[in-house]
mmCIF file of C-alpha atoms in Angstrom:
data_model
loop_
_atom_site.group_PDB
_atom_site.id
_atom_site.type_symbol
_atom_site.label_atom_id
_atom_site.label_comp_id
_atom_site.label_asym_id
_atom_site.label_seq_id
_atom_site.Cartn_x
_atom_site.Cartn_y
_atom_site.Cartn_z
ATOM 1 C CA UNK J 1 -22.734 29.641 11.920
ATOM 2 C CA UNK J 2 -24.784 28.008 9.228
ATOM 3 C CA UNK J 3 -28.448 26.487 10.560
ATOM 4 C CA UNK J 4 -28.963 22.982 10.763
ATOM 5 C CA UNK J 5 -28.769 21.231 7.603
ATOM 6 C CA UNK J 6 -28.025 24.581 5.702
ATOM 7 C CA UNK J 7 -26.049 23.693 2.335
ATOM 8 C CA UNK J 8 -24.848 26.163 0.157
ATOM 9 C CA UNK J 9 -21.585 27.458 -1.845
ATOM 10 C CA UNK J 10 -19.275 29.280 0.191
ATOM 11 C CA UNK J 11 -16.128 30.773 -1.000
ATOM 12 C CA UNK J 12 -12.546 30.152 0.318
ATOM 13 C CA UNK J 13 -12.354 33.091 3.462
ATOM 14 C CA UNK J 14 -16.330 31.639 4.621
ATOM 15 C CA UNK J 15 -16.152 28.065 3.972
ATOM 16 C CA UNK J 16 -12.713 27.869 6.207
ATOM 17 C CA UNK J 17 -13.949 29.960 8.993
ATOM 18 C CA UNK J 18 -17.475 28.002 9.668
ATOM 19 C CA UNK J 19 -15.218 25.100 9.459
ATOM 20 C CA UNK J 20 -13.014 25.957 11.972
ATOM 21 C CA UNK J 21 -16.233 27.018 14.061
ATOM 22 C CA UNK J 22 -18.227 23.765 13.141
ATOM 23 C CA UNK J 23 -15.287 21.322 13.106
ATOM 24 C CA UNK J 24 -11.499 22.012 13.126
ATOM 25 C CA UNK J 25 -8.881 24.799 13.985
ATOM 26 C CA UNK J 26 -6.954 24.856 10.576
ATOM 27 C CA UNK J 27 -5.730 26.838 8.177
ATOM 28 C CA UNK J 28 -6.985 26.286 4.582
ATOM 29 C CA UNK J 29 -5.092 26.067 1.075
ATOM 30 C CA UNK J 30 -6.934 25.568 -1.764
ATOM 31 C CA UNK J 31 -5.300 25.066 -5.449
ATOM 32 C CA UNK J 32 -7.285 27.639 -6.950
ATOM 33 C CA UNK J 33 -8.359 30.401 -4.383
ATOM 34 C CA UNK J 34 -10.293 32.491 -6.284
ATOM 35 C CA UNK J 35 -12.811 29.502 -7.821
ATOM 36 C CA UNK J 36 -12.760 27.993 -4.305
ATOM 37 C CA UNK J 37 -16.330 27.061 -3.754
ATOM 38 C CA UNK J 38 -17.341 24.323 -1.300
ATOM 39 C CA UNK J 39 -20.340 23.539 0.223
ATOM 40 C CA UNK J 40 -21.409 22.733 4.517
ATOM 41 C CA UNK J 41 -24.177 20.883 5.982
ATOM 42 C CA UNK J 42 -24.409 20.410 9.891
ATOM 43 C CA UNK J 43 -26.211 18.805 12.570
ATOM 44 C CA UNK J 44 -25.604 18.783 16.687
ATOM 45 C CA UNK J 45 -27.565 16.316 18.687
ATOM 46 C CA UNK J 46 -26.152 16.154 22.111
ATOM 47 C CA UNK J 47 -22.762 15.533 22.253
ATOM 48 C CA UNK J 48 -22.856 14.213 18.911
ATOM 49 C CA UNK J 49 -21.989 16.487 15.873
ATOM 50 C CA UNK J 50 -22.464 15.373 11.814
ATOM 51 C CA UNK J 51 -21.020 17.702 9.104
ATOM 52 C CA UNK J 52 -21.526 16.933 5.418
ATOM 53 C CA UNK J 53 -19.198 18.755 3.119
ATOM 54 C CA UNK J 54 -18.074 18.893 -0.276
ATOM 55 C CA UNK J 55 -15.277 20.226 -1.608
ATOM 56 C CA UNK J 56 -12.494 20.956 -4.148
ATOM 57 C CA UNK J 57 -8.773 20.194 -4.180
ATOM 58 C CA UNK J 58 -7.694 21.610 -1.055
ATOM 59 C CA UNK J 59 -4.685 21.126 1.587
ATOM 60 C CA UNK J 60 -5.381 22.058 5.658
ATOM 61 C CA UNK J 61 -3.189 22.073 8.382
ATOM 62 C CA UNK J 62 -4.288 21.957 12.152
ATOM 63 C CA UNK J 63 -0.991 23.894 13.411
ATOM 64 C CA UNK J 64 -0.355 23.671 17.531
ATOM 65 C CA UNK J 65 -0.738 27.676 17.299
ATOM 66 C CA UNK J 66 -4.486 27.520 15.657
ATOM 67 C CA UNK J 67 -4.887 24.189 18.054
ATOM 68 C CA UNK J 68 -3.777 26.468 21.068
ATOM 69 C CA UNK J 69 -6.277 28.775 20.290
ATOM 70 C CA UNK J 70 -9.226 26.266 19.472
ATOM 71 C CA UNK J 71 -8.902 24.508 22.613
ATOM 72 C CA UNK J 72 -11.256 21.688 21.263
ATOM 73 C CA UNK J 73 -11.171 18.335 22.420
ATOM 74 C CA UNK J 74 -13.040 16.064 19.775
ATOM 75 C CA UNK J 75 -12.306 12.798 18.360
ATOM 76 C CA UNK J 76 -13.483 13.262 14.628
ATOM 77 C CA UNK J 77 -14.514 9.889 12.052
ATOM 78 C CA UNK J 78 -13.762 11.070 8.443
ATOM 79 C CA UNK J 79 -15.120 8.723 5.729
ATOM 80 C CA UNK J 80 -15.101 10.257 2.130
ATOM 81 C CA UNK J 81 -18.178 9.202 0.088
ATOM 82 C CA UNK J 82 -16.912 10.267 -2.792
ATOM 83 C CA UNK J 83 -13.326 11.358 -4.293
ATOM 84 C CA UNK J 84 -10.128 10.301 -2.154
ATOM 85 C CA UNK J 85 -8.327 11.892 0.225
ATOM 86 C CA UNK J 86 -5.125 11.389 2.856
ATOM 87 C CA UNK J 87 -4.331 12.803 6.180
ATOM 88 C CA UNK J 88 -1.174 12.348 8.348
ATOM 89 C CA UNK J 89 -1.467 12.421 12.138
ATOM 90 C CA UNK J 90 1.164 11.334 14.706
ATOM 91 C CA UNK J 91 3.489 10.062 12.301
ATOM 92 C CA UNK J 92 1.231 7.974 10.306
ATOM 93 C CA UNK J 93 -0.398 9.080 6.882
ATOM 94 C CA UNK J 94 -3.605 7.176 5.739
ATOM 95 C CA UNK J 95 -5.383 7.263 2.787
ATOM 96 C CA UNK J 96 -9.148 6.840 2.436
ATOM 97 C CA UNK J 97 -11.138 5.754 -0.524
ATOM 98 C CA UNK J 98 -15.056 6.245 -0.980
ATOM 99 C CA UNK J 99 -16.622 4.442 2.265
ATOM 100 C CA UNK J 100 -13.417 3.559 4.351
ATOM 101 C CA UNK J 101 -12.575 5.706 7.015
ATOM 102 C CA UNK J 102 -10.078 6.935 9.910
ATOM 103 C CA UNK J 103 -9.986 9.416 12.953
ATOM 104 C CA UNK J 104 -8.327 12.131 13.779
ATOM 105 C CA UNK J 105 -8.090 14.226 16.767
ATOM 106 C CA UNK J 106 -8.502 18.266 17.003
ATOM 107 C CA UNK J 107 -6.069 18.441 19.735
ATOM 108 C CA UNK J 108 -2.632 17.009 17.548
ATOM 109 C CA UNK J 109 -1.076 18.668 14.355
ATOM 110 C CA UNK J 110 -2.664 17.003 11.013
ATOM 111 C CA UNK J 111 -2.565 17.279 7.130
ATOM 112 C CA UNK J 112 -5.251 16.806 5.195
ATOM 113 C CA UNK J 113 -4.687 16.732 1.648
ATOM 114 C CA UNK J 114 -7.546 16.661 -0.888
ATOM 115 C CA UNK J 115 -6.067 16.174 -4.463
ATOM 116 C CA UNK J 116 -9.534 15.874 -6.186
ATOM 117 C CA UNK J 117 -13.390 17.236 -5.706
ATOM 118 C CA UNK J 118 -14.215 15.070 -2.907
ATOM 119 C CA UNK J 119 -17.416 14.861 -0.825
ATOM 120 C CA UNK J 120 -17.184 13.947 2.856
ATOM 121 C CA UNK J 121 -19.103 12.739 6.216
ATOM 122 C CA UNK J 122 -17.525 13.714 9.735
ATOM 123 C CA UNK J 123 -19.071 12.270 12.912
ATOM 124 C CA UNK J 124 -17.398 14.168 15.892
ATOM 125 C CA UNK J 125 -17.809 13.898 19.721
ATOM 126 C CA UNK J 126 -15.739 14.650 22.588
ATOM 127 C CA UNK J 127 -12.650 12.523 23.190
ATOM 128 C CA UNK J 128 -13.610 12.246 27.057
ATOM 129 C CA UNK J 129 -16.808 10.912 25.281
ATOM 130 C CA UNK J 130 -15.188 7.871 24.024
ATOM 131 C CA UNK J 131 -11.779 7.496 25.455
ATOM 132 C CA UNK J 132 -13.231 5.346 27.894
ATOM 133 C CA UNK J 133 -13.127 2.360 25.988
ATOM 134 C CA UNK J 134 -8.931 3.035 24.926
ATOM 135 C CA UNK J 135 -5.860 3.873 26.941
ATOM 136 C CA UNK J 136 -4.320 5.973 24.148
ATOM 137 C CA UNK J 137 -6.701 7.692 21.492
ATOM 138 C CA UNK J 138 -3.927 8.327 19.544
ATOM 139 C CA UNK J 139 -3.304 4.965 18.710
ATOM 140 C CA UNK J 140 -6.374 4.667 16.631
ATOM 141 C CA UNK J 141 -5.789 7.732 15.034
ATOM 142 C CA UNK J 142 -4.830 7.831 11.073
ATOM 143 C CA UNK J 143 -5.849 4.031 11.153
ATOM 144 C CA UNK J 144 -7.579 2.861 7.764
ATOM 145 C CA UNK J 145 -11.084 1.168 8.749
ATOM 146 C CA UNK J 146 -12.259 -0.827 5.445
ATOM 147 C CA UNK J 147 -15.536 -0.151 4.376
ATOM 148 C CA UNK J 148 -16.646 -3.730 5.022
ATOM 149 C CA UNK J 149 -16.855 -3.343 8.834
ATOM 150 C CA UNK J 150 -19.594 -3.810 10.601
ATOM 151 C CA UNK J 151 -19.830 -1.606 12.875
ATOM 152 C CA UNK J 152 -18.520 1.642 10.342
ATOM 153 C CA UNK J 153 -21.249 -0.158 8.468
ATOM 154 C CA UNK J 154 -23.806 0.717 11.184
ATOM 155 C CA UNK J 155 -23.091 4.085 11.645
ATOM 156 C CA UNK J 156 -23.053 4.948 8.079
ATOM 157 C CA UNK J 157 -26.434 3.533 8.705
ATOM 158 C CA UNK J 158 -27.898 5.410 11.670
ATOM 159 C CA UNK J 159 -25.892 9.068 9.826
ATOM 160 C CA UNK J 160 -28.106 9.185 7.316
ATOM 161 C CA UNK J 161 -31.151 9.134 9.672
ATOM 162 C CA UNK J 162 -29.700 12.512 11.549
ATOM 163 C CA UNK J 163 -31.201 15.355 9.679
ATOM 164 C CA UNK J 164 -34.341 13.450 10.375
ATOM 165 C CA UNK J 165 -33.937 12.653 14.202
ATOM 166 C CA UNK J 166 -32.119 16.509 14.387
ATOM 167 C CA UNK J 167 -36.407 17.220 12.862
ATOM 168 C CA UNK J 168 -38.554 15.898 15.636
ATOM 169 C CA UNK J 169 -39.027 17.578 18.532
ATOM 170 C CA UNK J 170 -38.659 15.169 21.360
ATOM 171 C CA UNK J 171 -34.884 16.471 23.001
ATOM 172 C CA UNK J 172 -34.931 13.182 24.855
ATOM 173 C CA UNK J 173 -35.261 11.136 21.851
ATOM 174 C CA UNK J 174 -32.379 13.185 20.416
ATOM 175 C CA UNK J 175 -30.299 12.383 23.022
ATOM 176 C CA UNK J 176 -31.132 8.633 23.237
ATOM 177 C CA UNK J 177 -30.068 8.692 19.760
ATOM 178 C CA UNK J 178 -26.808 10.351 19.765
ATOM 179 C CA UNK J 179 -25.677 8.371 23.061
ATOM 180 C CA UNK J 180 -26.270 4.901 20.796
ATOM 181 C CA UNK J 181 -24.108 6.357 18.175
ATOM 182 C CA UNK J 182 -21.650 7.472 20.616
ATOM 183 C CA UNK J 183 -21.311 4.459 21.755
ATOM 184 C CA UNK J 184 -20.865 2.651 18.299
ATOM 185 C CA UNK J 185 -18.646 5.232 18.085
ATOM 186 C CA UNK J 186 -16.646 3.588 21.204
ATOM 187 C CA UNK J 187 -16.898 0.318 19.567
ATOM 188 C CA UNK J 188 -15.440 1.074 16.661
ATOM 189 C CA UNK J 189 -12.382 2.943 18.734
ATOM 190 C CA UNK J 190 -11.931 -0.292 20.641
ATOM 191 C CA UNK J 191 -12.307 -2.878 18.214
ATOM 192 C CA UNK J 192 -9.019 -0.551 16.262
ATOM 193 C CA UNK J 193 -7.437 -0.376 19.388
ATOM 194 C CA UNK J 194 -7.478 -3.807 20.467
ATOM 195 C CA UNK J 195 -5.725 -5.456 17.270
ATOM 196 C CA UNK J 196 -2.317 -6.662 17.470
ATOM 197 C CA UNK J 197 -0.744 -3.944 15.030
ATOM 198 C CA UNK J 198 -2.394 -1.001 17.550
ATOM 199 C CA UNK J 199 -1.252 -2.582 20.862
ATOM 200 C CA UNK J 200 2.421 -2.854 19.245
ATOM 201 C CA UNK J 201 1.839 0.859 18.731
ATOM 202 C CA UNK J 202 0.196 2.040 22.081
ATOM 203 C CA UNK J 203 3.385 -0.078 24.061
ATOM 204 C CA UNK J 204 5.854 2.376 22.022
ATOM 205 C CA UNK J 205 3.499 5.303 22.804
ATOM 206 C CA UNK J 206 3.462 4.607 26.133
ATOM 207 C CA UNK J 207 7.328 3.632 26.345
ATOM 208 C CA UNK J 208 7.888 7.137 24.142
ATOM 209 C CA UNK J 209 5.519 8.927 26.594
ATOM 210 C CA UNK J 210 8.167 7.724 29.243
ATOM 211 C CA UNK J 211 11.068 8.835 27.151
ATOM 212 C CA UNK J 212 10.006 12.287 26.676
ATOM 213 C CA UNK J 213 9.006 12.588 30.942
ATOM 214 C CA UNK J 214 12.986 11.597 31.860
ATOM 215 C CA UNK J 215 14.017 14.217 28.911
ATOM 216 C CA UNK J 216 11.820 17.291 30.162
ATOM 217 C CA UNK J 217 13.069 16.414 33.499
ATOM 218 C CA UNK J 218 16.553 16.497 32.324
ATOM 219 C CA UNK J 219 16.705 19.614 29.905
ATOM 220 C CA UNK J 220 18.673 21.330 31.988
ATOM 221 C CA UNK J 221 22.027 19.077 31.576
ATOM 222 C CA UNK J 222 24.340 19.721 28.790
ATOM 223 C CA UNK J 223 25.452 16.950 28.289
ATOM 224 C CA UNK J 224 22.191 14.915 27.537
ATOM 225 C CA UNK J 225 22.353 12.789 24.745
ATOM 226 C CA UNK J 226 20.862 9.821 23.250
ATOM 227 C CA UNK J 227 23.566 7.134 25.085
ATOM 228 C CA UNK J 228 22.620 8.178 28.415
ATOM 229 C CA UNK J 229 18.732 8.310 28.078
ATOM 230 C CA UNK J 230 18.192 5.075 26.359
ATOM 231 C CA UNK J 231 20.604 3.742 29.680
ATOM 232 C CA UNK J 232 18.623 5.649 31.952
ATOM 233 C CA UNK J 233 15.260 3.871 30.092
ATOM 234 C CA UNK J 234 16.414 0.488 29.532
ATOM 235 C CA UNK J 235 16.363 0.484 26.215
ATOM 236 C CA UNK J 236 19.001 0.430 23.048
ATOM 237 C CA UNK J 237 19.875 3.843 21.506
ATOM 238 C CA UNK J 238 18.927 2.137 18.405
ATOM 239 C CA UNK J 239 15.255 1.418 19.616
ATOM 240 C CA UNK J 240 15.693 5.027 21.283
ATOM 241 C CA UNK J 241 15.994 6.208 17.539
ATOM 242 C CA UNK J 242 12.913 4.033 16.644
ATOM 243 C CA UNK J 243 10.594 5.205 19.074
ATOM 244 C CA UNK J 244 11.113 8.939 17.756
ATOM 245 C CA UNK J 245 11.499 7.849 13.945
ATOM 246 C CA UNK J 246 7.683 6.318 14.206
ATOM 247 C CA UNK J 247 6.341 9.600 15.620
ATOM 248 C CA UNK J 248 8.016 11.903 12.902
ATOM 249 C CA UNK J 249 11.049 13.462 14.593
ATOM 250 C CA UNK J 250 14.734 12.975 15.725
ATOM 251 C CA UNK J 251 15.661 12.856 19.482
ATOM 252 C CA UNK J 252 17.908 15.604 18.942
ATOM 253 C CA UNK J 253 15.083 17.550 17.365
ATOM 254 C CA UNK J 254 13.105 16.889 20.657
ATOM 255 C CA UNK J 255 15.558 17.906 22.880
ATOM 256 C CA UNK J 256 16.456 20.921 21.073
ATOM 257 C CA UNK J 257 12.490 21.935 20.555
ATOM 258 C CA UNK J 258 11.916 21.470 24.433
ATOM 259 C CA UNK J 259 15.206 23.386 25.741
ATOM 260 C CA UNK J 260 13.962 26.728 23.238
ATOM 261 C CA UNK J 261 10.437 26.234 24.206
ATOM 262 C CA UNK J 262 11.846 26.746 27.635
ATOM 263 C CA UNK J 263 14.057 29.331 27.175
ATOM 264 C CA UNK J 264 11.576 31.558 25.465
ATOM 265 C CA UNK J 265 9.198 30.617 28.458
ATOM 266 C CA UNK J 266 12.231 32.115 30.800
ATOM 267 C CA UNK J 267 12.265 35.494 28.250
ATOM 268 C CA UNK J 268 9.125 35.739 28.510
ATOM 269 C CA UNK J 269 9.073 36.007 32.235
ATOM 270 C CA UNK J 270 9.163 38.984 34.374
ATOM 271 C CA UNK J 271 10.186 36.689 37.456
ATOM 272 C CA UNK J 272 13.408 36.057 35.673
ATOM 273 C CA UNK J 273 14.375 39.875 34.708
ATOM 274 C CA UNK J 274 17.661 39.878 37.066
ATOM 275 C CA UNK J 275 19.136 36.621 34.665
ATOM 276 C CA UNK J 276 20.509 37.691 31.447
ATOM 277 C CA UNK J 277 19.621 35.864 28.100
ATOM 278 C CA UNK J 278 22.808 33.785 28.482
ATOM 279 C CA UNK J 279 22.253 32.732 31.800
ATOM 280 C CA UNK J 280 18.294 32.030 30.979
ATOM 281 C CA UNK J 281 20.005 29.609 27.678
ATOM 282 C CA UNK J 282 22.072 27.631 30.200
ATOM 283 C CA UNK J 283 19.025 27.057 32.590
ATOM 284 C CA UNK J 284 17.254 25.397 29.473
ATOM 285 C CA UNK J 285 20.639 23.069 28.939
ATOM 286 C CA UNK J 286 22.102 24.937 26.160
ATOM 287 C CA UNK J 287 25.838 24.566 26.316
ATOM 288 C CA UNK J 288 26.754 28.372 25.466
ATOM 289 C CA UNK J 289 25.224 32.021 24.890
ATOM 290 C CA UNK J 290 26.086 31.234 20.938
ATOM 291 C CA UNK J 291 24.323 27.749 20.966
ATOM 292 C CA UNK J 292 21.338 29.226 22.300
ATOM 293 C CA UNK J 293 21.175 32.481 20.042
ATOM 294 C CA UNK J 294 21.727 30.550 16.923
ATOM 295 C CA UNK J 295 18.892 28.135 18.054
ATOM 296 C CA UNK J 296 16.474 30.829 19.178
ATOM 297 C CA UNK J 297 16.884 33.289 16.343
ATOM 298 C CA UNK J 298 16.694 29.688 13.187
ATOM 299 C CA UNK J 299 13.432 28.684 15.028
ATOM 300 C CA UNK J 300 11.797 32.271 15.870
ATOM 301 C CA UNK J 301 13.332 34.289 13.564
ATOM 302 C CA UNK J 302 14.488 37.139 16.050
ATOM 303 C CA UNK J 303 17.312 37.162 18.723
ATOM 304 C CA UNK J 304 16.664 36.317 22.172
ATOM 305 C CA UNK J 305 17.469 39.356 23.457
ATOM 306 C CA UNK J 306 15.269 40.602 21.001
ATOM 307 C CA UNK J 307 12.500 38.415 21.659
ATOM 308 C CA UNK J 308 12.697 39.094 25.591
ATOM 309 C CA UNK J 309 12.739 42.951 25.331
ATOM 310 C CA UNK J 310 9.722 43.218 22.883
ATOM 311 C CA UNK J 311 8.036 40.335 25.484
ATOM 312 C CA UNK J 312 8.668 42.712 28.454
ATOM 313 C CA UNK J 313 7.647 45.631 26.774
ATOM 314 C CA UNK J 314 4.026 44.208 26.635
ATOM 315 C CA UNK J 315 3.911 42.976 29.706
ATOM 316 C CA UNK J 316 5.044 46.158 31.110
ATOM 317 C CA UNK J 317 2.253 48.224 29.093
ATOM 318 C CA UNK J 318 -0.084 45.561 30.124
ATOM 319 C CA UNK J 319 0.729 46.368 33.899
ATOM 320 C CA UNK J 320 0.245 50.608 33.133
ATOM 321 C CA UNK J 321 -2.891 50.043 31.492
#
């Protein structure tokens, strides 16, 4: 990890691992790998974290494997100050010229796509930090905040006094500091989430949030299918379609993602050795043993039985050892 306020040029392997240390989980692809150079400046002050980076054309990923792994839980402000850049996040893409800005979480899939040299200012803290002041911090994620807002406009303002504030030696000055920001921070999350376009979106969230509870509690049925869970919800199968079109994906495609993350949970089980692969594919709602191999192997790229006998194998060495 770089020291406070450190800045220097860091090639493609360095830069991407202090910034999954110091900010992200994600996996880095720059345009030209080998002339990759990009630059890191950081500061911590309580719960409050700053990084100042600059960089060249780049795209990043935050994948739910590298996500899994992180296990961070940060609400992040991005706000380019030079350059342009986009990032997508729960089925909305935003893109961000110098001085507007947007947030993103570390705890959802994103792309981040940085088509020039770009120089930008990220103001993290935990989400628990200001999720107080919204019912669903996703709903302010990926939002566009216009450079002529107030309150981004005081931020900006107190950011460029950290490096100085991170310099003096009083902690409990520190700390009085980063709570204000923290909580312009909150402001700014519930001005976003209170306008009308953001309360449309958190009553589909929260209706989709619903959706996706009567689903997983209905895998195991066959016979599921769009008709009967917009009946069993109250809702059109057209809306139905709606809900899952705004957040990126198909029902189908949810229903289908759920049932194999099941059944590889049941392969992956010793508790379920005595069930064969078949009978483990129609516990996860799969309507036959060829459904559910075709499935496993397109979205895995091995066969169940496969899958479940290299799984077993290292849980049994795990047990000799």
């Amino acid at each position: 990890m770089l020291a406070p306020g450190t800045k220097r040029l860091l090639d493609h392997p360095d830069w991407q691992q202090l910034m999954w240390e110091s900010c992200s989980p994600m996996t880095v692809r720059p345009s030209d790998r080998a002339g990759f150079r990009a630059s890191l400046s950081l500061w911590d002050i309580g719960s409050l974290g700053m990084r100042l980076f600059r960089a060249p054309r780049y795209v990043a990923e935050q994948t739910p494997q590298e996500i899994h792994r992180a296990q961070r839980r940060r609400l992040v402000l991005a706000v380019p100050l030079d350059g342009r850049c986009t990032f997508s996040q729960f089925g909305r893409s935003v893109t961000l010229e110098p001085g507007q800005a947007a947030f993103h979480m570390t705890t959802a899939p994103l792309e981040y796509i940085q088509d020039e040299e770009c120089a930008v200012m990220l103001l993290q803290v935990p989400s628990s930090r200001v999720g107080l002041y919204v019912s669903c911090l996703e709903d302010v994620c990926a939002v566009r905040i216009e450079s002529g807002d107030r309150i981004l406009a005081a931020l900006l303002g107190s950011a460029r006094a950290v490096p100085d504030i991170h310099a003096i030696p009083s902690e409990r000055a520190k700390e009085a500091f980063a709570e204000g920001m923290a909580a312009s921070l909150g402001a700014l999350v519930a001005l976003l989430s209170e306008s009308q376009e953001n309360r449309s979106s958190a009553v589909k969230r929260r209706r989709l949030n619903a959706v996706k509870s009567f689903i997983d509690g209905e895998l195991t049925d066959s016979g599921l299918n769009p008709e009967r869970i917009a009946g069993a919800n109250g809702i059109s199968v057209r809306y139905l379609h709606h809900l899952f079109q705004c957040d990126g994906q198909s029902v189908t495609d949810w229903i289908r993602e759920r049932r194999l993350d099941q059944g590889r949970k049941g392969l992956e089980s010793a508790e379920l050795m005595a069930l064969t692969v078949n009978e483990i594919g129609l516990r996860s709602g799969f309507s036959s043993d060829a459904h559910f191999r075709r499935a496993f192997k397109s979205r895995y790229g091995v066969a169940p039985r496969e899958y479940r006998r290299q799984s077993l194998a290292g849980f049994a060495d795990a047990r000799a050892s």
